[in-house]
Short mmCIF file of C-alpha atoms in Angstrom, two decimals:
data_model
loop_
_atom_site.label_atom_id
_atom_site.label_comp_id
_atom_site.label_asym_id
_atom_site.label_seq_id
_atom_site.Cartn_x
_atom_site.Cartn_y
_atom_site.Cartn_z
CA ALA A 7 89.72 111.90 95.75
CA GLN A 8 86.73 111.16 98.19
CA SER A 9 86.24 112.00 102.11
CA VAL A 10 83.78 112.15 104.76
CA THR A 11 83.07 114.24 107.37
CA GLN A 12 81.08 113.04 110.58
CA LEU A 13 80.16 116.07 112.53
CA GLY A 14 79.84 114.85 116.56
CA SER A 15 81.81 111.64 117.52
CA HIS A 16 79.40 111.17 120.04
CA VAL A 17 76.00 112.04 120.14
CA SER A 18 73.53 111.34 123.23
CA VAL A 19 69.45 111.16 122.95
CA SER A 20 66.92 110.04 125.10
CA GLU A 21 64.90 107.02 123.98
CA GLY A 22 61.78 107.98 121.89
CA ALA A 23 63.67 111.02 120.67
CA LEU A 24 64.61 112.02 117.15
CA VAL A 25 68.31 110.78 115.93
CA LEU A 26 70.03 112.80 113.91
CA LEU A 27 74.02 111.83 112.94
CA ARG A 28 75.48 114.34 110.28
CA CYS A 29 77.64 113.32 107.44
CA ASN A 30 79.35 115.73 104.99
CA TYR A 31 81.10 114.26 101.87
CA SER A 32 83.49 115.54 99.36
CA SER A 33 83.78 113.68 95.80
CA SER A 34 85.16 114.15 92.58
CA VAL A 35 82.66 112.24 90.91
CA PRO A 36 78.95 111.59 91.44
CA PRO A 37 79.23 109.46 94.97
CA TYR A 38 77.47 106.37 96.07
CA LEU A 39 76.88 107.01 99.87
CA PHE A 40 76.33 104.41 102.84
CA TRP A 41 75.82 104.09 106.22
CA TYR A 42 77.03 101.21 108.31
CA VAL A 43 76.32 100.39 112.09
CA GLN A 44 78.67 98.57 114.17
CA TYR A 45 77.68 97.26 117.64
CA PRO A 46 80.56 96.54 120.13
CA ASN A 47 82.95 93.62 119.16
CA GLN A 48 81.07 93.26 116.12
CA GLY A 49 81.32 93.64 112.25
CA LEU A 50 79.76 96.22 110.25
CA GLN A 51 76.25 96.28 109.35
CA LEU A 52 75.05 97.97 106.26
CA LEU A 53 72.02 100.27 107.17
CA LEU A 54 71.44 102.15 103.92
CA LYS A 55 72.63 103.43 100.86
CA TYR A 56 72.23 105.88 97.88
CA THR A 57 73.38 105.13 94.42
CA THR A 58 70.99 106.84 91.91
CA GLY A 59 67.29 107.90 91.69
CA ALA A 60 65.34 108.73 94.86
CA THR A 61 67.15 111.05 97.29
CA LEU A 62 65.55 109.83 100.41
CA VAL A 63 66.43 106.51 101.10
CA LYS A 64 65.06 104.04 103.84
CA GLY A 65 66.95 101.47 105.38
CA ILE A 66 66.60 98.87 108.16
CA ASN A 67 65.33 99.65 111.55
CA GLY A 68 63.75 102.56 110.81
CA PHE A 69 66.64 104.49 110.02
CA GLU A 70 66.44 106.82 106.75
CA ALA A 71 68.79 109.53 104.91
CA GLU A 72 68.68 112.17 102.33
CA PHE A 73 71.16 112.71 99.75
CA LYS A 74 71.43 116.47 99.24
CA LYS A 75 73.86 117.19 96.70
CA SER A 76 73.68 121.11 97.13
CA GLU A 77 75.09 120.68 100.54
CA THR A 78 77.10 117.32 99.89
CA SER A 79 75.37 115.91 102.93
CA PHE A 80 74.07 112.52 103.56
CA HIS A 81 72.36 112.83 107.19
CA LEU A 82 71.13 109.90 108.78
CA THR A 83 67.74 109.98 110.99
CA LYS A 84 65.22 108.00 112.95
CA PRO A 85 62.18 109.29 114.38
CA SER A 86 62.17 107.46 117.90
CA ALA A 87 65.45 106.18 119.35
CA HIS A 88 65.52 102.81 120.97
CA MET A 89 67.80 101.50 123.35
CA SER A 90 68.86 98.84 120.86
CA ASP A 91 70.32 101.56 118.64
CA ALA A 92 73.08 102.47 120.83
CA ALA A 93 75.88 101.55 118.72
CA GLU A 94 78.79 103.50 116.30
CA TYR A 95 77.52 104.59 112.95
CA PHE A 96 79.83 104.88 110.00
CA CYS A 97 79.12 107.16 107.02
CA ALA A 98 81.14 106.00 103.68
CA VAL A 99 81.75 107.21 100.46
CA GLN A 100 82.35 105.19 97.12
CA GLY A 101 83.32 107.27 94.14
CA GLY A 102 85.86 106.75 91.30
CA SER A 103 87.27 103.13 92.59
CA GLU A 104 85.18 100.65 94.47
CA LYS A 105 87.09 101.32 97.59
CA LEU A 106 84.89 102.68 100.63
CA VAL A 107 86.15 105.66 102.47
CA PHE A 108 84.77 106.25 106.12
CA GLY A 109 84.18 108.88 108.18
CA LYS A 110 85.64 108.92 111.94
CA GLY A 111 82.45 107.44 113.08
CA THR A 112 79.72 108.72 115.61
CA LYS A 113 78.83 106.92 118.73
CA LEU A 114 75.36 107.00 119.61
CA THR A 115 74.14 106.64 123.13
CA VAL A 116 70.59 106.34 124.29
CA ASN A 117 69.52 107.19 127.54
CA PRO A 118 66.49 105.72 129.13
CA ALA B 214 71.53 84.19 103.90
CA ALA B 215 74.99 83.39 103.41
CA GLY B 216 77.55 86.25 104.89
CA VAL B 217 81.24 86.72 104.62
CA ILE B 218 83.14 84.25 106.52
CA GLN B 219 86.34 85.40 108.36
CA SER B 220 88.62 83.12 110.23
CA PRO B 221 90.01 83.21 112.74
CA ARG B 222 88.16 85.63 114.74
CA HIS B 223 90.84 86.02 117.14
CA LEU B 224 94.60 85.71 116.87
CA ILE B 225 97.32 86.60 119.03
CA LYS B 226 100.44 86.69 118.10
CA GLU B 227 104.38 87.76 119.00
CA LYS B 228 106.14 90.80 117.52
CA ARG B 229 108.12 89.48 114.28
CA GLU B 230 105.62 86.64 113.99
CA THR B 231 103.88 85.92 110.86
CA ALA B 232 99.64 85.80 110.61
CA THR B 233 97.76 84.68 107.91
CA LEU B 234 93.74 85.84 108.08
CA LYS B 235 91.14 84.02 105.51
CA CYS B 236 88.11 85.56 103.92
CA TYR B 237 85.34 83.64 102.15
CA PRO B 238 83.07 86.09 100.48
CA ILE B 239 79.36 85.63 99.96
CA PRO B 240 78.74 82.99 97.24
CA ARG B 241 79.10 84.33 93.33
CA HIS B 242 80.39 87.42 94.83
CA ASP B 243 83.92 87.98 92.55
CA THR B 244 85.31 91.16 94.55
CA VAL B 245 86.88 91.00 98.31
CA TYR B 246 87.99 93.78 99.85
CA TRP B 247 90.32 94.11 102.92
CA TYR B 248 90.13 96.72 105.69
CA GLN B 249 91.91 97.46 108.98
CA GLN B 250 90.26 99.21 112.04
CA GLY B 251 92.57 100.08 114.83
CA PRO B 252 91.51 100.89 118.23
CA GLY B 253 88.94 103.70 118.10
CA GLN B 254 89.32 104.25 114.36
CA ASP B 255 87.60 104.18 111.23
CA PRO B 256 88.30 101.21 108.86
CA GLN B 257 91.17 101.78 106.71
CA PHE B 258 90.88 100.27 103.01
CA LEU B 259 94.04 97.99 102.36
CA ILE B 260 93.65 96.20 99.40
CA SER B 261 90.88 94.73 96.86
CA PHE B 262 90.77 91.89 93.96
CA TYR B 263 88.36 91.14 91.43
CA GLU B 264 88.28 88.05 89.43
CA LYS B 265 91.50 87.19 91.36
CA MET B 266 93.35 89.94 90.26
CA GLN B 267 94.37 93.11 92.80
CA SER B 268 92.27 95.67 91.66
CA ASP B 269 93.02 98.55 94.35
CA LYS B 270 95.50 99.00 96.93
CA GLY B 271 95.35 101.45 99.83
CA SER B 272 97.58 101.96 102.81
CA ILE B 273 98.77 98.48 103.12
CA PRO B 274 102.45 97.83 104.49
CA ASP B 275 104.83 96.06 102.22
CA ARG B 276 104.73 93.53 105.12
CA PHE B 277 101.68 92.54 104.02
CA SER B 278 100.58 90.74 101.00
CA ALA B 279 97.35 89.29 99.69
CA GLN B 280 95.93 87.06 97.22
CA GLN B 281 92.18 85.86 95.89
CA PHE B 282 92.18 82.26 94.95
CA SER B 283 90.41 80.28 92.44
CA ASP B 284 87.33 79.46 94.82
CA TYR B 285 87.49 83.11 95.12
CA HIS B 286 88.34 83.34 98.85
CA SER B 287 91.18 85.52 99.99
CA GLU B 288 93.92 85.45 102.16
CA LEU B 289 96.04 88.36 103.96
CA ASN B 290 99.36 87.61 104.90
CA MET B 291 101.23 89.66 107.49
CA SER B 292 104.58 89.30 108.38
CA SER B 293 107.02 90.96 110.70
CA LEU B 294 104.20 91.79 112.95
CA GLU B 295 104.78 94.96 114.86
CA LEU B 296 102.61 96.06 117.87
CA GLY B 297 100.68 98.85 115.70
CA ASP B 298 99.41 95.92 113.84
CA SER B 299 97.08 95.29 116.32
CA ALA B 300 93.63 95.91 115.01
CA LEU B 301 90.51 94.59 113.54
CA TYR B 302 90.64 93.18 110.22
CA PHE B 303 87.62 93.39 108.12
CA CYS B 304 87.10 91.67 104.54
CA ALA B 305 84.10 92.70 102.59
CA SER B 306 82.80 91.32 99.17
CA SER B 307 80.49 92.74 96.45
CA GLY B 308 79.61 91.55 93.03
CA TRP B 309 75.81 90.48 93.43
CA SER B 310 74.03 91.03 90.23
CA GLY B 311 72.27 94.35 90.20
CA ASN B 312 74.07 95.42 93.77
CA GLN B 313 77.47 95.22 92.67
CA GLU B 314 78.23 98.47 94.43
CA THR B 315 77.28 97.20 97.77
CA GLN B 316 80.06 95.82 100.16
CA TYR B 317 79.06 93.11 102.63
CA PHE B 318 81.25 93.03 105.76
CA GLY B 319 82.45 89.68 107.42
CA PRO B 320 82.80 89.74 111.29
CA GLY B 321 86.25 90.83 111.54
CA THR B 322 89.58 89.09 112.59
CA ARG B 323 90.92 90.67 116.03
CA LEU B 324 94.48 90.75 115.82
CA LEU B 325 96.55 91.13 119.01
CA VAL B 326 100.03 91.65 118.76
CA LEU B 327 102.19 91.23 121.78
#
């Protein structure tokens, strides 16, 4: 079975500051890992994904994430936050079956 | 690029009524997934179809049923609606060659049960 834990339901940063959103996963098989972003009243947009190969993956809008098997983590980072990054971010794992198992989400607030 | 289309975008129903949600996947995608996102919750997997056959089933109530048609669109039928069914229902599709594991989500149908 798969599960995802996102540490921190709310994260607040200043504009221009580093964004770090934490995600730890559990999977009985080698996982595929995803980060999705959800803006208010909108759908889920894929930010980035890890399947195989390079453990540092780059996504859209300047985000990147590193797959660390030893730590079962897939934290999302961005060097400099923009106001437009304010949204809810979901980490998801896929393994064994095709369905996605999501974390509870982290709401990112960016302060001017 | 074409995206996943869901209709309707908003739906208001009374308790015990029936609702039908439709999903049109990205062209050439053969797999469709349905997820339910309650207020302030993470999306929960309901059911999926591959090549018109049910491929996986999650926490979908017996009151709900779904199918995928020959043109790959899918419909989620919800009967005897309850207040707790109020949620955002997402459809996602996948199947693009070389990118099969990635699910692309539609904008969702927001269902409100009164």
